XYZ file of C-alpha atoms in Angstrom:
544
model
C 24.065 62.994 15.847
C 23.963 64.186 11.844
C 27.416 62.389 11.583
C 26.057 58.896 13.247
C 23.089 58.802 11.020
C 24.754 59.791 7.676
C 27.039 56.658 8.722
C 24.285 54.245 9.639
C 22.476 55.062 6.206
C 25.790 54.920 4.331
C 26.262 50.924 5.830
C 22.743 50.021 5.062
C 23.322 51.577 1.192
C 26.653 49.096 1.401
C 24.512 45.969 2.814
C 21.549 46.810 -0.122
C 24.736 47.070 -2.811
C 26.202 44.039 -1.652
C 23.246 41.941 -1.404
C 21.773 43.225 -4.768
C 25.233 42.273 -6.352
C 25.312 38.791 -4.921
C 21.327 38.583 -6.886
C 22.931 39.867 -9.777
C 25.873 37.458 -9.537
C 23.673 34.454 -8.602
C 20.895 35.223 -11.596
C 24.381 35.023 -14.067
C 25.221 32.100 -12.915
C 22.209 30.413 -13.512
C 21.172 31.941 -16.778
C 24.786 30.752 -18.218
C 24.074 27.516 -16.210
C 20.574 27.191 -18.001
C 22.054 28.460 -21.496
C 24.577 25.182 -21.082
C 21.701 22.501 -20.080
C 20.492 23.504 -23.113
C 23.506 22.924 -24.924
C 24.727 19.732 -23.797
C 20.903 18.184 -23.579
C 20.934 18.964 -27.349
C 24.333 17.216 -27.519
C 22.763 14.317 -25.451
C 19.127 14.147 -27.199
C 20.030 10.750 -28.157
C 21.315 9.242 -25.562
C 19.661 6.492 -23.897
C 20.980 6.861 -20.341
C 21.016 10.863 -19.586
C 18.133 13.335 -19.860
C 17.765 17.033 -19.151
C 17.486 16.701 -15.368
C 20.153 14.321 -14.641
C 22.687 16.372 -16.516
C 20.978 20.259 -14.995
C 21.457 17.914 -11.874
C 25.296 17.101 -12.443
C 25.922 20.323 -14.011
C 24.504 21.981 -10.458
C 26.569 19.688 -8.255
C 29.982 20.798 -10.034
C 29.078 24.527 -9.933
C 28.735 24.142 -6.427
C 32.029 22.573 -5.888
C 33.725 25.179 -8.088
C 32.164 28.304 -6.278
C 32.454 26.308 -2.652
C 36.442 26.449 -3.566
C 36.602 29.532 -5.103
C 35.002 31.233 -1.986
C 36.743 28.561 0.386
C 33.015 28.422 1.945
C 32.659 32.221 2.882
C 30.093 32.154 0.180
C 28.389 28.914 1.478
C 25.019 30.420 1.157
C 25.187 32.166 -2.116
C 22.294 29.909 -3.242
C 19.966 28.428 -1.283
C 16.990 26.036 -1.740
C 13.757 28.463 -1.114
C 10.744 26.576 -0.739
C 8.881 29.642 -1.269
C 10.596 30.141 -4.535
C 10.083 27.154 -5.281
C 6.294 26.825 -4.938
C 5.460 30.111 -5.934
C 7.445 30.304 -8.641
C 9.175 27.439 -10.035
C 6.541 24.442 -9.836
C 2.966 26.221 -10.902
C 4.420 26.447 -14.901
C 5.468 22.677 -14.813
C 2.271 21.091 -13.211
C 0.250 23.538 -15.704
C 1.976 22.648 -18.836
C 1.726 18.665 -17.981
C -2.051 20.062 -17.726
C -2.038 21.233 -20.702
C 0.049 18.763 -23.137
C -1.495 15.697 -20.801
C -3.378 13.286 -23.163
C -7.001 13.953 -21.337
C -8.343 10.724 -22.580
C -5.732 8.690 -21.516
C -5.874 9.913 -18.332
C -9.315 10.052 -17.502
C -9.893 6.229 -18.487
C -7.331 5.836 -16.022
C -8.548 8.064 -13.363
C -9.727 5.318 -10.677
C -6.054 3.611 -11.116
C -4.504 7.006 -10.760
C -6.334 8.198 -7.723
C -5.697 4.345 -6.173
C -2.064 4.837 -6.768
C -1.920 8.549 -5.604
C -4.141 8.814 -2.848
C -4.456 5.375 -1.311
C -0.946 4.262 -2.456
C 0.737 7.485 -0.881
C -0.983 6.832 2.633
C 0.299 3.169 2.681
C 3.967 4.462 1.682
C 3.382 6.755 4.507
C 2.462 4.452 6.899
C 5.314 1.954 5.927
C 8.259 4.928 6.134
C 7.281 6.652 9.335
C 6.607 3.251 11.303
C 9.816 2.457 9.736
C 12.006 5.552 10.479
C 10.337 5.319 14.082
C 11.360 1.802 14.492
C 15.564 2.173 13.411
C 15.936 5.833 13.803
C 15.192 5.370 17.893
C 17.574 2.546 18.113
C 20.600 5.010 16.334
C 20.312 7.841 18.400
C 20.410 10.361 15.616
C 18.890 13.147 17.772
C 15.727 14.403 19.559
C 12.904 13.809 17.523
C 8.829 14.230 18.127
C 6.214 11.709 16.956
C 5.150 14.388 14.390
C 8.933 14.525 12.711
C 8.662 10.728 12.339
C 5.514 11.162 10.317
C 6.652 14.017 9.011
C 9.536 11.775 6.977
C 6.712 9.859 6.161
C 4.996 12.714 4.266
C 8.475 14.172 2.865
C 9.647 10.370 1.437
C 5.802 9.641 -0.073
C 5.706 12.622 -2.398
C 7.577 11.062 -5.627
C 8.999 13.494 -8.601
C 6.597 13.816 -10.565
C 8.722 16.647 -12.584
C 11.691 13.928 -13.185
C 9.044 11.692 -14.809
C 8.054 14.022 -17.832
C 12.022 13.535 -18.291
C 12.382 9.674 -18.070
C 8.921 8.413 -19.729
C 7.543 9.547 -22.830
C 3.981 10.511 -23.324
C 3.713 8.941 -27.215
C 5.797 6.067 -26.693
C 4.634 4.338 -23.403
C 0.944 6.510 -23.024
C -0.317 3.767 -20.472
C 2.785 3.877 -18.492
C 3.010 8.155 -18.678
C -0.314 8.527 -17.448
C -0.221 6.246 -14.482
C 3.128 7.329 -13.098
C 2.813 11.116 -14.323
C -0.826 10.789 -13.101
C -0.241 9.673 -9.740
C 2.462 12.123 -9.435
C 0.071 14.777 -9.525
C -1.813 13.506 -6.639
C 0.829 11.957 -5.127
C 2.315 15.454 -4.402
C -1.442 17.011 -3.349
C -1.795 14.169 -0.833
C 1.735 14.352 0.673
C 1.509 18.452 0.830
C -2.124 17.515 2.718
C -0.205 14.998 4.971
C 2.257 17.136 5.663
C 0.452 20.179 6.370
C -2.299 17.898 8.900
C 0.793 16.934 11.026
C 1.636 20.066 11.413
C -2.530 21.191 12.649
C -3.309 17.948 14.453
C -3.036 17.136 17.697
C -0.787 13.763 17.489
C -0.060 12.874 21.145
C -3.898 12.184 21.481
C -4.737 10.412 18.258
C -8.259 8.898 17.641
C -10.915 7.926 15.352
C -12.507 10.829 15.420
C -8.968 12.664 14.597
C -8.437 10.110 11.537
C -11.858 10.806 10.601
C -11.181 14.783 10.660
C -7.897 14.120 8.604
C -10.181 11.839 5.665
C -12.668 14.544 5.719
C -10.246 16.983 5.574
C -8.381 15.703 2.397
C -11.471 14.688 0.404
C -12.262 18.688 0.941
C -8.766 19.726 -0.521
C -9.084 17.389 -3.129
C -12.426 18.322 -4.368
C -12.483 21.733 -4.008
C -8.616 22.331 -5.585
C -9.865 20.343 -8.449
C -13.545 22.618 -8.590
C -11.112 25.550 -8.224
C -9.010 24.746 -11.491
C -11.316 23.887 -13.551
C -13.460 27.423 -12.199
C -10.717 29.492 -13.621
C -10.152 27.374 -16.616
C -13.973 27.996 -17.437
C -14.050 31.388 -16.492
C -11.182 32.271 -18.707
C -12.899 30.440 -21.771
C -15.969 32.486 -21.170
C -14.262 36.059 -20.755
C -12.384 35.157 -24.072
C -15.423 33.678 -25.641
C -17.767 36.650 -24.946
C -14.961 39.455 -25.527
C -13.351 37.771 -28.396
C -9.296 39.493 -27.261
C -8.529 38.388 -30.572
C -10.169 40.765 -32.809
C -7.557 43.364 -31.902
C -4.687 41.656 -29.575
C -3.741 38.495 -29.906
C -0.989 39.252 -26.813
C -4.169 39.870 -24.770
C -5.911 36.410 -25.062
C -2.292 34.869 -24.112
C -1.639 36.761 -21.131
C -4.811 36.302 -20.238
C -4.709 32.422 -20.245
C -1.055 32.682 -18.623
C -2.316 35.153 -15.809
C -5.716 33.006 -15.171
C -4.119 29.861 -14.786
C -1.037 31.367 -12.555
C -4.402 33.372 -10.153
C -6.003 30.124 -9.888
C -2.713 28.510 -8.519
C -1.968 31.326 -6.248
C -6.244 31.599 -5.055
C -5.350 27.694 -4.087
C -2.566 28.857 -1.783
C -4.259 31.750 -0.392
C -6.641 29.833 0.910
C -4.537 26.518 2.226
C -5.757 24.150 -0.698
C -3.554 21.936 -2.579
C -2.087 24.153 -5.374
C -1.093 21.193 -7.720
C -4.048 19.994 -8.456
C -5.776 22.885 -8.964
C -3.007 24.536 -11.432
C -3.205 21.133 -13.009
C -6.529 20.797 -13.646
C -7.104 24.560 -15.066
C -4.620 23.156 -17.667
C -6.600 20.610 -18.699
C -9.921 22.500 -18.628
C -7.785 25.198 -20.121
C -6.982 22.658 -22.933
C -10.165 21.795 -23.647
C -12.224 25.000 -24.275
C -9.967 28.144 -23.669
C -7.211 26.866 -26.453
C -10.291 26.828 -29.083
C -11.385 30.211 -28.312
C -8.273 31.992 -29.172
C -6.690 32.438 -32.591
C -4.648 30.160 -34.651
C -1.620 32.053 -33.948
C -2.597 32.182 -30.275
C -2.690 28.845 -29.956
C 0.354 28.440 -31.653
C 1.723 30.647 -29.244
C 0.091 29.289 -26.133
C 1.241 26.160 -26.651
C 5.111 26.713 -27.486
C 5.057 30.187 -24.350
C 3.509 26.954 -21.802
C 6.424 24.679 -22.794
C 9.253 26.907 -22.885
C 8.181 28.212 -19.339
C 8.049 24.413 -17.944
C 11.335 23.620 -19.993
C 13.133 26.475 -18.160
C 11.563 25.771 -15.103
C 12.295 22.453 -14.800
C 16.186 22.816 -15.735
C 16.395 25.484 -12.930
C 14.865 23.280 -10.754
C 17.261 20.825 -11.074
C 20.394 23.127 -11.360
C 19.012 24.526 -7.818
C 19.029 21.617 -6.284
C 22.124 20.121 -7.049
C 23.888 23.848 -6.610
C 22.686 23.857 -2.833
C 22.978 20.349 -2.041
C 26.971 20.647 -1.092
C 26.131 24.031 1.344
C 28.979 23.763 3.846
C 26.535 23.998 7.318
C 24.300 21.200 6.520
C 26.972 19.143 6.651
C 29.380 19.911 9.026
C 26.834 19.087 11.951
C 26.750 15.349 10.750
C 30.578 14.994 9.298
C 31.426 13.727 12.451
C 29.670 10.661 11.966
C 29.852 9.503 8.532
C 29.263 5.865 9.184
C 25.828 6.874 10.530
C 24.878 9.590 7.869
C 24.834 7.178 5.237
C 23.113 4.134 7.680
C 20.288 6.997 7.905
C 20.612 7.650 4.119
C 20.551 4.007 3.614
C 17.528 2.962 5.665
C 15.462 6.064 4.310
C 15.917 4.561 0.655
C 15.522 1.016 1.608
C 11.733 2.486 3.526
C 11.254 4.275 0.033
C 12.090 1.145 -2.071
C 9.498 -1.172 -0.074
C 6.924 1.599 0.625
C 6.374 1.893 -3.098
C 6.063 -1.882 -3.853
C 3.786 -2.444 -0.838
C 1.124 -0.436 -2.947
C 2.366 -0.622 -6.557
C 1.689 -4.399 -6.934
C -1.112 -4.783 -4.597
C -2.746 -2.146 -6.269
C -2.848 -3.228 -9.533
C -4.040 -6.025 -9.020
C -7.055 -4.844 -7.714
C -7.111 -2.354 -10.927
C -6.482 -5.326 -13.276
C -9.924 -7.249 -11.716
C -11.937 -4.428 -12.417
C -10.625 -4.730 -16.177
C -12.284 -7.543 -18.538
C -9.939 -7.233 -21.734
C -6.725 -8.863 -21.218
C -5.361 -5.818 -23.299
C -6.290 -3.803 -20.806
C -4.571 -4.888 -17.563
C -1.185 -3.941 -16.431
C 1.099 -6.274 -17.147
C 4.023 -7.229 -14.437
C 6.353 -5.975 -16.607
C 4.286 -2.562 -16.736
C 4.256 -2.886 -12.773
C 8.209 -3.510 -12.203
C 8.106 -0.166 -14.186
C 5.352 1.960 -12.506
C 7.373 0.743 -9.108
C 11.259 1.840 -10.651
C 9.909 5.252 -12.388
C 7.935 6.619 -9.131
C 11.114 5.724 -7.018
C 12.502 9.138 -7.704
C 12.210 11.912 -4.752
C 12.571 15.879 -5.960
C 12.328 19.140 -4.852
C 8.861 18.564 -3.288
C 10.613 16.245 -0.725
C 13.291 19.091 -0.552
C 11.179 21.604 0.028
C 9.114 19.935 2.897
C 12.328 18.507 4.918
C 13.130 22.306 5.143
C 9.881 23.133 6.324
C 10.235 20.762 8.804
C 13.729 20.868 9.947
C 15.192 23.674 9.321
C 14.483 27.473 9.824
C 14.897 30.089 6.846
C 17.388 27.358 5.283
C 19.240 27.104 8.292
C 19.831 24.413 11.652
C 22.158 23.862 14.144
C 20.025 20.829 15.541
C 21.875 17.659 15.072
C 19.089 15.282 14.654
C 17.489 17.792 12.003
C 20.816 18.470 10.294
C 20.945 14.311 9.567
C 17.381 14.561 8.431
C 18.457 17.297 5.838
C 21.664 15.727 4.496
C 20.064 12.357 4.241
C 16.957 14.261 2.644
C 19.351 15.469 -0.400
C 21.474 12.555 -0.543
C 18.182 9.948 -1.203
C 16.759 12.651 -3.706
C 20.504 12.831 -5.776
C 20.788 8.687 -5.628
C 17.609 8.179 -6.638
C 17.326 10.868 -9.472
C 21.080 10.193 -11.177
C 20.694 6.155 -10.531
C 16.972 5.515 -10.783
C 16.799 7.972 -13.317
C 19.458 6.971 -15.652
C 17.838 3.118 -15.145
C 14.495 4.189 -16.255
C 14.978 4.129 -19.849
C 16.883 1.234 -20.481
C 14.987 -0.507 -18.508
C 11.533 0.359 -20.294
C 14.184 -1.045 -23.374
C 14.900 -4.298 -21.625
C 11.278 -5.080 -20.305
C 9.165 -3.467 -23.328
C 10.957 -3.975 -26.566
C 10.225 -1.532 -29.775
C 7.987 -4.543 -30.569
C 6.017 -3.902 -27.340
C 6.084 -0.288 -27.571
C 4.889 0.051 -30.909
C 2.251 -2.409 -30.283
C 0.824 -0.073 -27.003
C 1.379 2.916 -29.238
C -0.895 1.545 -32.058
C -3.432 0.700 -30.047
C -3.003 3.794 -27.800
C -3.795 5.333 -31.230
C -6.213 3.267 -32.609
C -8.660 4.745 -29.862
C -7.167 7.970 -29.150
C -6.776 11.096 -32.103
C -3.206 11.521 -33.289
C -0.851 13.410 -30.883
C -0.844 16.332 -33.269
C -4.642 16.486 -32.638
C -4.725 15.841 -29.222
C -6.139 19.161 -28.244
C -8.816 19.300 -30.695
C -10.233 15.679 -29.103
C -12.929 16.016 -26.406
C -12.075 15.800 -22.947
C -13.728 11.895 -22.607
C -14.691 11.269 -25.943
C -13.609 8.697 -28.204
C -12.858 11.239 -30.873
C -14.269 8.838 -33.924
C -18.092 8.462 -32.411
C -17.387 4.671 -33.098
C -18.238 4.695 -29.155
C -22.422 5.056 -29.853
C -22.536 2.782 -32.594
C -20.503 0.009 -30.331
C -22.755 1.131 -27.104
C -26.064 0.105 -29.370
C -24.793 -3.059 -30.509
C -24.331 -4.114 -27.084
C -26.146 -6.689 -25.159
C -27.458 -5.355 -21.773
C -25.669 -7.245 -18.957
C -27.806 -9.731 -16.963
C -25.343 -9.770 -13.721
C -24.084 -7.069 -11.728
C -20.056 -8.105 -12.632
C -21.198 -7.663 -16.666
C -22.453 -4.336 -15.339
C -19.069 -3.124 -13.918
C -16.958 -4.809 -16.937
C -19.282 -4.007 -19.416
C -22.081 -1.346 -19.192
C -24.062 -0.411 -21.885
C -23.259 3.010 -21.614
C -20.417 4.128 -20.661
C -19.034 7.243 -18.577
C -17.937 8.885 -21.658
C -20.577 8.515 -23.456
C -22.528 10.397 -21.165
C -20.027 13.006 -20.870
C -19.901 13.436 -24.701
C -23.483 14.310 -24.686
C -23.358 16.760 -21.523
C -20.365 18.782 -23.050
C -22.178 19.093 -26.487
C -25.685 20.084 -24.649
C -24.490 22.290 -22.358
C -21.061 23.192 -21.763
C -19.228 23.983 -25.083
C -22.049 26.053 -26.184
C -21.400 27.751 -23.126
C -17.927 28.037 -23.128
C -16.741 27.111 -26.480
C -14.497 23.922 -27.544
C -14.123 22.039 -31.153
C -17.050 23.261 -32.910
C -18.512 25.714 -30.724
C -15.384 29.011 -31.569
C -16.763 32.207 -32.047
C -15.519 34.141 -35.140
C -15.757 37.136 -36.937
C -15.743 37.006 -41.018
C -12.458 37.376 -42.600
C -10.510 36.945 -39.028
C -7.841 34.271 -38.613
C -9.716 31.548 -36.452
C -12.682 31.401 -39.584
C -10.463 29.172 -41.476
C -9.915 27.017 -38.617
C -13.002 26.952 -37.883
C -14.439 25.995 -41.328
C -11.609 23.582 -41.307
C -12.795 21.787 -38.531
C -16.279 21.751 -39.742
């Protein structure tokens, strides 16, 4: 009996070796893997075609050939896509840093656009891809599949990459087109994590008004309370560093206490089924606005360069993960039989994705652009052709959801599911590597420098420099040019002058609520706490 159990402890100290030295051998890998996206990104900083992701996504796709050869597929599964790891993990620092960096103004004088395109947009796309996959994936015989996986591929093809678009558009250059695309992103992903996860509660063989009712109701809840919930812990952590002033002794205290806040917020979101995204997202911004001018100068230097190098990092793992586990040997070897039909599903899933988007993009704004008086103002068709190409790309979101859908702890041996996956990672490698590489020359082709710099000066000419772009208020105008312009107004005398031109506008009234009320509360520009002779006094009386 003694014998037997020293030999069933001394094979489960052989399975804990051997699966502690595949870790170790897998966290190598990638940390040489990461150390070389570096490398060669820096090598390619000027090129016009590749960015960061497309070559972490290339770079992934030949390790995985290499170590599918060198372990002749005994080692199929030495990495595989985690969805846990990935939301838990690997997307909170990236949403929270675009948070953080995003251009609040920008964005918020955007916001009804944005939420059109990311909310209302998203459940067209989703209507257009499931009734689509339901009407050609029937006639194919591809497998068994319920009513709920066909709108499940809705969900999974509506959630764009929002993480591929900080790569392809840049936030100085094209500021219009950045914060519509990255914008709806954002919600883009919330809603099509709230689709996904209704399908799974709702009963779909019986579906009524009063069920489409309880879904509406149901993600105007997730919406507003993730977004109350970020900007709750963004708040809270001003007011702790505020009142307690970390900085006096520790300035490593007020930074991992902004890191840590943001990352419980995130994780508070999940632990109670709300959309994580947006709340991580929006504690970056609040963060942004009155936690980054309570700390210390060289906290905020900090802060700022620790919340970018975390996204950086994260986002070329990301990428490297993906492309390392999209050749694993069992996903495909259920479907290899039938080539012809892998890529006809492939196909047809990025043909639904192509007119999905454009069935809202241009639609869409041109309900935004009657709302809009200034010719300046509206979106251009140019603009549109590019909002459409740059939120073509799918990511790990899409990823992550197919394998909560089809496949169990990474695995399947269901035909129909196993076509779902492969065709899953084929449409999210086409249409990162060819939409992605397209993006920026064709921003080149439609907008010329000449058109560029033009947005960009007037992009500037109402917003603070980038450099300053933290030290702006959240909805202000920055210069106060914005009272002087409201006074000088004449009042409307029709209810469209009203909507095109009100005498006072939402930031206005904004500006004068967060200087009443909420910076002396929590701090901001203006409103720092300080203690004589301590770093933040000169930035304060600079600011002054």
């Amino acid at each position: 009996m003694a014998v037997d159990l020293g030999t069933a402890v001394s094979k489960l100290l052989a399975q804990l070796q051997t699966s502690d030295y595949a870790s170790v051998v897998s966290i190598n890998i990638f940390v040489a893997l990461i150390c070389a996206c570096i490398v060669i990104g820096h090598l390619l900083e000027e090129n016009r075609w590749m960015n960061e992701s497309i070559t972490a996504l290339i770079i992934g796709l030949c390790t995985g050939v290499v170590i599918r050869l060198v372990s002749k597929g005994k080692d199929s599964h030495i990495m595989v896509f985690s969805e846990d790891l990935f939301f838990i993990y690997v997307l909170p620092p990236i949403i929270f840093n675009a948070g953080f960096q995003v251009k609040k103004k920008q964005f918020f004088r955007n916001f009804i656009t944005i939420m059109l395109f990311g909310a209302v947009g998203t459940l067209i796309s989703f209507v257009i891809i499931s009734l689509g996959a339901l009407e050609f994936f029937r006639k194919m015989d591809i497998g068994t599949l319920e009513i709920g996986d066909y709108l499940a591929i809705g969900a999974i093809f509506s959630a764009t990459d929002s993480v591929c678009t900080l790569q392809v558009l840049n936030q100085d250059e094209t500021p219009l087109l950045y914060s519509l695309v990255f914008g709806e992103g954002v919600v883009n992903d919330a809603t099509s994590v709230v689709l996904f996860n209704a399908i799974q509660k709702f009963d779909l063989v019986h579906i009524d008004v009063i069920v489409a009712l309880q879904f509406v109701g149901n993600f105007i809840y997730l919406f507003l309370t993730s977004t109350l919930l970020g900007a709750v812990g963004g708040l809270l952590s001003a007011y702790i560093i505020k009142k307690l002033y970390f900085g006096r002794h520790s300035t490593d205290r007020e930074v991992a206490l902004m890191i840590l806040m943001a990352y419980l917020t995130y994780m508070l979101a999940e632990l109670l089924n709300l959309s994580g995204i947006l709340t991580v997202f929006f504690c970056g911004i609040v963060m942004s606005h009155y936690t980054w001018h309570n700390v210390t100068e060289s906290s905020r230097v900090t802060t700022k360069h620790a919340f970018a190098t975390l996204s950086f990092i994260a986002e070329v793992f990301l990428f490297l993960y993906v492309g390392t586990d999209a050749l694993d040997i069992e996903k495909w070897k259920y479907v290899s039989d039938s080539p012809g039909k892998s890529i006809g599903v492939s196909s047809i899933l990025l043909g639904l994705v192509l007119v999905g988007r454009a069935a809202f993009v241009f639609p869409l704004c041109f309900i935004s652009n009657l709302s809009k008086k200034s010719q300046n103002k509206k979106i251009t068709f140019k603009q549109q052709v590019i909002i459409w190409w740059a939120g073509l790309m799918r990511g790990a979101v899409s990823i992550a959801l197919a394998y909560n859908q089809f496949t169990r702890s990474g695995h399947t041996q269901v035909r129909g599911n196993a076509f779902l996956i492969t065709s899953t990672i084929t449409v999210v490698l086409f249409s990162t590597m060819v939409f992605g590489l397209l993006t920026k020359p064709l921003i080149d082709l439609l907008l010329p420098a000449s058109s560029k710099h033009l947005t960009r000066s007037l992009s500037i000419s109402s917003d603070p420099p980038s450099p300053k772009s933290f030290l702006s208020p959240l909805l202000s105008n920055g210069q106060g040019s914005e009272v002087e312009t409201a006074e000088n107004l004449h009042r409307p005398t029709s209810l469209r002058m009203l909507l095109t031109t009100p005498t006072r506008s939402v930031h206005h009234y904004w500006r004068k609520f967060d200087d009443a009320f909420m910076r002396p509360v929590f701090g901001g520009r203006g409103f720092v706490p300080f203690v004589p002779g301590s770093p933040i006094e000169r930035s304060v009386n600079a600011w002054e």
